mmCIF file of C-alpha atoms in Angstrom:
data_model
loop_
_atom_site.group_PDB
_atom_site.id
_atom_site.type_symbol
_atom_site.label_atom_id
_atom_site.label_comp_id
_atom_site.label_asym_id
_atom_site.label_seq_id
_atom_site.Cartn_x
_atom_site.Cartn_y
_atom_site.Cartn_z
ATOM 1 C CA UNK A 1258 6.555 -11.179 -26.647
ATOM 2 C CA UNK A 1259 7.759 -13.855 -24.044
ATOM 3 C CA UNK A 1260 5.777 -13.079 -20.991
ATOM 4 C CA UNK A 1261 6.769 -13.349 -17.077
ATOM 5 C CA UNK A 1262 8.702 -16.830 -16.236
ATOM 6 C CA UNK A 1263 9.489 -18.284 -12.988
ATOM 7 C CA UNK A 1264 11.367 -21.167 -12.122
ATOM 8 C CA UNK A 1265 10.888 -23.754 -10.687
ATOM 9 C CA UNK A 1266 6.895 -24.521 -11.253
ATOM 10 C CA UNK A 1267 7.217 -26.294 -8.056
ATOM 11 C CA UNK A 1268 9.264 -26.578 -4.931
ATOM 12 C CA UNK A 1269 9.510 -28.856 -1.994
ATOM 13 C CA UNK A 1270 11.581 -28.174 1.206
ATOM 14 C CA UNK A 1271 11.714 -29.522 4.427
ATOM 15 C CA UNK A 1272 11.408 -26.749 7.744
ATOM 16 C CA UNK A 1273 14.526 -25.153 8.169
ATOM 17 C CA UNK A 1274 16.307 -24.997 4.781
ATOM 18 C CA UNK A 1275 16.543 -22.433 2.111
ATOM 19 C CA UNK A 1276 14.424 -21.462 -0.808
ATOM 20 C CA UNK A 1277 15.557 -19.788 -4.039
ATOM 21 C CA UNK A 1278 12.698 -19.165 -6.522
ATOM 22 C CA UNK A 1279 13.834 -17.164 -9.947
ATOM 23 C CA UNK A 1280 12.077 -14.906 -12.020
ATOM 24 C CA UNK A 1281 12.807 -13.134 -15.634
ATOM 25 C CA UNK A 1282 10.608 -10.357 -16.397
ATOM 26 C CA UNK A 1283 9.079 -8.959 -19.382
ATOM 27 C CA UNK A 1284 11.550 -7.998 -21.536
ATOM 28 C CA UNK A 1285 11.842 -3.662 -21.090
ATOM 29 C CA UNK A 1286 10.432 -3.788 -17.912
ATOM 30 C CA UNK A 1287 12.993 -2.819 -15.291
ATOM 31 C CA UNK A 1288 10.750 -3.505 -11.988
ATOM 32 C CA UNK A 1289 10.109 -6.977 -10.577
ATOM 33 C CA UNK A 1290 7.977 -7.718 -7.889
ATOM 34 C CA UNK A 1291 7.376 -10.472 -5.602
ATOM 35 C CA UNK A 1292 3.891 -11.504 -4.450
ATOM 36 C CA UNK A 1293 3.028 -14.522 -1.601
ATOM 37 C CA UNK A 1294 -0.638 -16.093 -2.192
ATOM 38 C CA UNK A 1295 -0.978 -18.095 0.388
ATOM 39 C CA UNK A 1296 -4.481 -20.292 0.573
ATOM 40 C CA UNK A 1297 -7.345 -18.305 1.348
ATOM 41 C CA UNK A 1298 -5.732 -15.155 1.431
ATOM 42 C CA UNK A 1299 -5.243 -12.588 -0.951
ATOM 43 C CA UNK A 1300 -1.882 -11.317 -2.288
ATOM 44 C CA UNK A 1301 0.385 -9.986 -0.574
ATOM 45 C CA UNK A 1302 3.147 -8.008 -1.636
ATOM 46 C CA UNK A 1303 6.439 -9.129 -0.536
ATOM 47 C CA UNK A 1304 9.388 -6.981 -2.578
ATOM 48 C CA UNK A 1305 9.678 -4.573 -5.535
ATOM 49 C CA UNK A 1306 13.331 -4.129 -7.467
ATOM 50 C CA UNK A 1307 13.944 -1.539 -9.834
ATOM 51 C CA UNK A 1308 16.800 -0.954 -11.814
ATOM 52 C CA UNK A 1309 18.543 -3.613 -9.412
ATOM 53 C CA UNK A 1310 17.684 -1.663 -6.212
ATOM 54 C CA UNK A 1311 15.478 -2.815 -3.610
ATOM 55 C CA UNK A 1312 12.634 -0.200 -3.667
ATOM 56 C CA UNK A 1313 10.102 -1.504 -0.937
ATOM 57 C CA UNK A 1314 9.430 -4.606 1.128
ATOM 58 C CA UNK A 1315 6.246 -5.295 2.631
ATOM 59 C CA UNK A 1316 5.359 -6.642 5.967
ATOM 60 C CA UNK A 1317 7.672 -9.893 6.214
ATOM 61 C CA UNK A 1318 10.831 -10.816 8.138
ATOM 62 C CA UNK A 1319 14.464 -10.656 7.423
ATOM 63 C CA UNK A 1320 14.028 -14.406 6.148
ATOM 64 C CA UNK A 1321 12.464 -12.964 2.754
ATOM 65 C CA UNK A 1322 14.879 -11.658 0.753
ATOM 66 C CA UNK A 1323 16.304 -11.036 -2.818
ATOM 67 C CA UNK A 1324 18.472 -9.303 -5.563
ATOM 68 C CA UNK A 1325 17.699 -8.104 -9.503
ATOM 69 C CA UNK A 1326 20.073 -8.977 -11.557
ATOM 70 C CA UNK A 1327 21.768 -6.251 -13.972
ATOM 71 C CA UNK A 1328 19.616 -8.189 -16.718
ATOM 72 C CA UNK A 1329 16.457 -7.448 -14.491
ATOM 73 C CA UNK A 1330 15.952 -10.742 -13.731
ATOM 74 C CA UNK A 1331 15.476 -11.385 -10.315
ATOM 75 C CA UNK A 1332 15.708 -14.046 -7.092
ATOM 76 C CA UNK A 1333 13.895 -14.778 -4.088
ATOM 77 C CA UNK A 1334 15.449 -16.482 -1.253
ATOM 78 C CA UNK A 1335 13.586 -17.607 2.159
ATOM 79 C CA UNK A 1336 15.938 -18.864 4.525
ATOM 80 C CA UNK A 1337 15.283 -20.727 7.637
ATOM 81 C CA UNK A 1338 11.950 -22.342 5.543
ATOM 82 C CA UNK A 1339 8.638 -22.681 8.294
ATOM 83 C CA UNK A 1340 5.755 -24.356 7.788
ATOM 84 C CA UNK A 1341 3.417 -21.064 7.227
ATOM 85 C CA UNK A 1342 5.765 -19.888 4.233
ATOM 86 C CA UNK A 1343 3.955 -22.793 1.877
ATOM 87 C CA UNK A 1344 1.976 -20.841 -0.564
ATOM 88 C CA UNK A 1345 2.136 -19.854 -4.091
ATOM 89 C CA UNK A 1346 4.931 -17.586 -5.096
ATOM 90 C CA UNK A 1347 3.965 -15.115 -8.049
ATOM 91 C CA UNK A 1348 6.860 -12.744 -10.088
ATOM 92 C CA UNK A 1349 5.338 -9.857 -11.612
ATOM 93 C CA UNK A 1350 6.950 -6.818 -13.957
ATOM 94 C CA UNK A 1351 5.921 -3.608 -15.325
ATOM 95 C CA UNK A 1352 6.753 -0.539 -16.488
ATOM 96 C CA UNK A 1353 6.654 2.486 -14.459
ATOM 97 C CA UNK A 1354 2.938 3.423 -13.256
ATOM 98 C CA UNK A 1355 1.630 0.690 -15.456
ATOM 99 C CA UNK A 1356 -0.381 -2.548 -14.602
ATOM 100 C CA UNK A 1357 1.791 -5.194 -13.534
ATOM 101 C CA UNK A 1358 2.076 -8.401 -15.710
ATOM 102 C CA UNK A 1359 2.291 -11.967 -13.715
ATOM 103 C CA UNK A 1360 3.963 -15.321 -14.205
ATOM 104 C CA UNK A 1361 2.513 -18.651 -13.272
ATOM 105 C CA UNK A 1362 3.699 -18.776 -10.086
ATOM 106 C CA UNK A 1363 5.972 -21.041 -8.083
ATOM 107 C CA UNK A 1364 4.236 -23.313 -5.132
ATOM 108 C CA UNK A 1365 6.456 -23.861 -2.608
ATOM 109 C CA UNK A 1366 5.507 -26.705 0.009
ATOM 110 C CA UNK A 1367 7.074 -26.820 2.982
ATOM 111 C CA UNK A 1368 6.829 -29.940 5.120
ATOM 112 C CA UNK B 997 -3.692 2.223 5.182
ATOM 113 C CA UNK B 998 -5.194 1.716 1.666
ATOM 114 C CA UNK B 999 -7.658 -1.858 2.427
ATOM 115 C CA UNK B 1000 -9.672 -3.870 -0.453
ATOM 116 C CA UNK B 1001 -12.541 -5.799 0.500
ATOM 117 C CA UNK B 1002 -14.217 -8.539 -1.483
ATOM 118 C CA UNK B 1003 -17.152 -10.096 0.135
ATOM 119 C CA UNK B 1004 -18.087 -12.368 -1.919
ATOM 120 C CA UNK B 1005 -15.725 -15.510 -1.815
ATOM 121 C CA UNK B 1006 -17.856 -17.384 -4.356
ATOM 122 C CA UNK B 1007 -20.560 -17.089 -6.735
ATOM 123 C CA UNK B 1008 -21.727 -19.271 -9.977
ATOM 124 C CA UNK B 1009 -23.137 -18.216 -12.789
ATOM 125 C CA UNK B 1010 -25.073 -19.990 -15.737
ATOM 126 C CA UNK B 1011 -23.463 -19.842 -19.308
ATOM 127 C CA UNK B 1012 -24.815 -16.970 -21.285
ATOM 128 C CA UNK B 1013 -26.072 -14.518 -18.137
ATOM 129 C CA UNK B 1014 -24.767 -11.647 -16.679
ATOM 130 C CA UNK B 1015 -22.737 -11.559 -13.326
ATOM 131 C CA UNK B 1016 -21.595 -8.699 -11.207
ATOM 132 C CA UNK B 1017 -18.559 -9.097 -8.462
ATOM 133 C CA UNK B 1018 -18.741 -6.546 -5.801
ATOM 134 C CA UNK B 1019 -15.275 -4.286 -4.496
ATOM 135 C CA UNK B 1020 -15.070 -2.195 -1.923
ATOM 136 C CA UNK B 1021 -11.964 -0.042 -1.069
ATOM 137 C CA UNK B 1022 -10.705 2.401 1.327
ATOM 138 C CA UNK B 1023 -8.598 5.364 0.808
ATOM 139 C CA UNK B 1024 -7.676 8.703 1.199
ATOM 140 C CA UNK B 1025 -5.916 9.005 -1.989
ATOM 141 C CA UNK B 1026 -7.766 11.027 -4.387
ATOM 142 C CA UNK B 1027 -5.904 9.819 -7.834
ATOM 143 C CA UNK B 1028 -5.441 6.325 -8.063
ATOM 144 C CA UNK B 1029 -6.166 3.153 -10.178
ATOM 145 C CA UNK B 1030 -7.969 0.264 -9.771
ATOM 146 C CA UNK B 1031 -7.890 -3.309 -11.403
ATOM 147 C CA UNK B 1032 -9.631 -6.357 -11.850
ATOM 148 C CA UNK B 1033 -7.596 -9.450 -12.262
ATOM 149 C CA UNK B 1034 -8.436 -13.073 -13.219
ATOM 150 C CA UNK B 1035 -6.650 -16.218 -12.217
ATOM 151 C CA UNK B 1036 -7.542 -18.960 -14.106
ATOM 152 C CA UNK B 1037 -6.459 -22.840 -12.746
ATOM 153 C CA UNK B 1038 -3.337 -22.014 -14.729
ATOM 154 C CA UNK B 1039 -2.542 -19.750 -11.483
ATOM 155 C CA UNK B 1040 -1.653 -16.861 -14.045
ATOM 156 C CA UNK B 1041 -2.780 -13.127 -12.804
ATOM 157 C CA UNK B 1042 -4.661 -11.701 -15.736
ATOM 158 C CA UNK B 1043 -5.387 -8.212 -15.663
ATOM 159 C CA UNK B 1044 -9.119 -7.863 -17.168
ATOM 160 C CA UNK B 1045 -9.712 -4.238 -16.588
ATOM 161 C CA UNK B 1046 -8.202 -1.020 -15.242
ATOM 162 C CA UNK B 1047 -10.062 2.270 -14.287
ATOM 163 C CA UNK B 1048 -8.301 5.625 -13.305
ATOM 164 C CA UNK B 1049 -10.042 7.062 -10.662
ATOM 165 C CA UNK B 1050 -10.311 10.753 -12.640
ATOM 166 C CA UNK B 1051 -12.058 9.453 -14.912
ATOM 167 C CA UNK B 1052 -15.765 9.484 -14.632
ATOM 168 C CA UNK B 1053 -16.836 7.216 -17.339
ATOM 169 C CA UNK B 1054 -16.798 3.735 -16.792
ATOM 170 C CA UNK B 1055 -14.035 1.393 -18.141
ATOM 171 C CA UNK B 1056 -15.078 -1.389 -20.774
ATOM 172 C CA UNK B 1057 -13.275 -4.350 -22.313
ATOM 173 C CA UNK B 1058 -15.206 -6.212 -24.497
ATOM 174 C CA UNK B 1059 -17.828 -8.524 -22.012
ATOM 175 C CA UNK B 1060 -16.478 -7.777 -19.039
ATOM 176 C CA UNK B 1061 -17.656 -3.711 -17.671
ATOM 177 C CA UNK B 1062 -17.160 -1.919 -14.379
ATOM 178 C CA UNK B 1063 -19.649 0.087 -12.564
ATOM 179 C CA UNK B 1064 -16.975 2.794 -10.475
ATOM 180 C CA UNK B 1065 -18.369 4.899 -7.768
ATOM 181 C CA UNK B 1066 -16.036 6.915 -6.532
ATOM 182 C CA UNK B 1067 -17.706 8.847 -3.625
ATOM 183 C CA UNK B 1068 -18.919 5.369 -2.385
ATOM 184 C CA UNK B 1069 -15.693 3.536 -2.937
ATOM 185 C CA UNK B 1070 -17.080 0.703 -5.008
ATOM 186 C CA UNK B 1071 -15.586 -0.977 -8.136
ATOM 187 C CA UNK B 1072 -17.617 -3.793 -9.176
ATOM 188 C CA UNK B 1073 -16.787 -5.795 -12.200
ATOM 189 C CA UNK B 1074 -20.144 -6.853 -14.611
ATOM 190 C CA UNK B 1075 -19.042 -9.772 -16.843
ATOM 191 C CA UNK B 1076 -22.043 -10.280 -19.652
ATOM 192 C CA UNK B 1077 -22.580 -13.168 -21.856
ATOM 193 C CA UNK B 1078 -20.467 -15.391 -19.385
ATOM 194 C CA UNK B 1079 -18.222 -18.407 -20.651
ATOM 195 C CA UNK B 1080 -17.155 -21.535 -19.118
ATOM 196 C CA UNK B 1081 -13.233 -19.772 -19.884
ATOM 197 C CA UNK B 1082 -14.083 -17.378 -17.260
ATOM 198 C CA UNK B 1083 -14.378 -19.641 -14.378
ATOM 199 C CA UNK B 1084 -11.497 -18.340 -12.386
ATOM 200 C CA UNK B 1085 -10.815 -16.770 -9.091
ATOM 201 C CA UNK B 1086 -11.249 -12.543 -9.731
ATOM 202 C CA UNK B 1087 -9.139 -10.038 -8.080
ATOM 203 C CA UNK B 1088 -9.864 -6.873 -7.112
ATOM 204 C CA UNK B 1089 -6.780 -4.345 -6.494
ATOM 205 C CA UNK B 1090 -5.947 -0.934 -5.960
ATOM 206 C CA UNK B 1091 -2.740 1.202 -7.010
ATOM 207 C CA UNK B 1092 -1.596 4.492 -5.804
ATOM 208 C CA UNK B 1093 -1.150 6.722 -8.355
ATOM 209 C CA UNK B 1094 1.919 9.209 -7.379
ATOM 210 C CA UNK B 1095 3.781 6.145 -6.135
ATOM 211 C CA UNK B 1096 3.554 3.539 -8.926
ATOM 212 C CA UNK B 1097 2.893 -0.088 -8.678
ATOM 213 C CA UNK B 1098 4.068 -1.292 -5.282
ATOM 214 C CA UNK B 1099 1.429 0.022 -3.621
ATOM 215 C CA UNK B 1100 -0.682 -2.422 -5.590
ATOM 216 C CA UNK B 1101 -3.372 -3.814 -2.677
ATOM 217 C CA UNK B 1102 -5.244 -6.720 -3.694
ATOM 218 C CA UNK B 1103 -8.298 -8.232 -1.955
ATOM 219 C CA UNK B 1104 -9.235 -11.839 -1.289
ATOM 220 C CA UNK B 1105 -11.081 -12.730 -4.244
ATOM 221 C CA UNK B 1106 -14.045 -14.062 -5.378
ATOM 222 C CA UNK B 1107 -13.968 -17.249 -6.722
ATOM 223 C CA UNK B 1108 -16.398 -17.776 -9.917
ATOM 224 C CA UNK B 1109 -18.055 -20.794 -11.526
ATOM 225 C CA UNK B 1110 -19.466 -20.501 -15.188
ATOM 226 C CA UNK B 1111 -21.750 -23.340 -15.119
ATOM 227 C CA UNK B 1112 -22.641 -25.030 -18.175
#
């Protein structure tokens, strides 16, 4: 089975503009989630979608945002883009109460 | 607040030997999960190993083993007969069990070399 993709593998934006990062999850799973791995720090859990409902964000600001589509697919925009947002950007799916599975990430570089 | 704590940010390890990664956690869940996961340079998350925190006996997959003390709140991954394909940074991460996956709380990582 096709696992977790994200597009694009890599994205550079200058401070101030908009991100959109894309993400098409395993296919059954219904709930996406969004992950920010920024250097030398663990993951941290940004958003989780199910069934095309936000479920729970975690500690970010209004900037972070996103939508599943009714395919379960799923977007993540950061608007007004700051220096600190550069990090790796990870999609993962799953099934309810089961281990999530991960994509390869998108980096996002700010300058 | 569930935390995970990984205090090991590297460690190396010849070909062939035996390697333990330490976890601690902190929670006052009682039923819950934990995971290891591996990211390899190919920045994909890998799960390597999951253990339900009911069950007493220790979860094994193959080389990798974890040693799960539950009254202690330790989860520390053994990896035997290491392999230059398991140089990759580990993550240690903890679920909540009545709430599903996004309570999943990762720690830091421990970054491990397989050296030939």
């Amino acid at each position: 089975e096709a696992g977790v993709t994200q597009s694009p593998t890599h994205l550079i934006k200058t401070r101030g503009q908009q991100a959109t990062l894309r993400c098409s999850p395993i296919s059954g799973h219904t709930s996406v989630y969004w992950y920010q791995q920024a250097l030398g720090l663990g993951l941290q859990f940004l958003l989780w979608y199910d069934e095309g409902e936000e479920r729970n964000r975690g500690n970010f600001p209004p900037r972070f945002s996103g939508r599943q589509f009714p395919n379960y697919s799923s977007e993540l925009n950061v608007n007004a883009l700051e220096l600190e947002d550069s990090a790796l950007y990870l999609c993962a799916s799953s099934l309810v109460k089961s281990p999530l599975h991960f994509g390869n990430g998108t980096r996002l570089t700010v300058t | 607040a569930q935390t995970v704590t990984q205090s090991q940010p590297e460690m190396s390890v010849q070909e062939a030997e035996t390697v333990t990664l330490s976890c601690t956690y902190d929670t006052s869940e009682n039923n819950y999960y934990l995971f290891w996961y591996k990211q390899p340079p190919s920045r994909q998350m890998i799960l390597v190993i999951r253990q339900e925190a009911y069950k007493q006996q220790n979860a094994t997959e193959n080389r990798f083993s974890v040693n799960f003390q539950k009254a202690a709140k330790s989860f520390s991954l053994k990896i035997s007969d290491s392999q230059l394909g398991d140089t990759a940074m580990y993550f240690c991460a903890f679920m909540k069990f009545q709430t599903g996956a996004n309570n999943l709380f990762f720690g830091t990582g421990t970054r491990l070399t397989v050296i030939p």
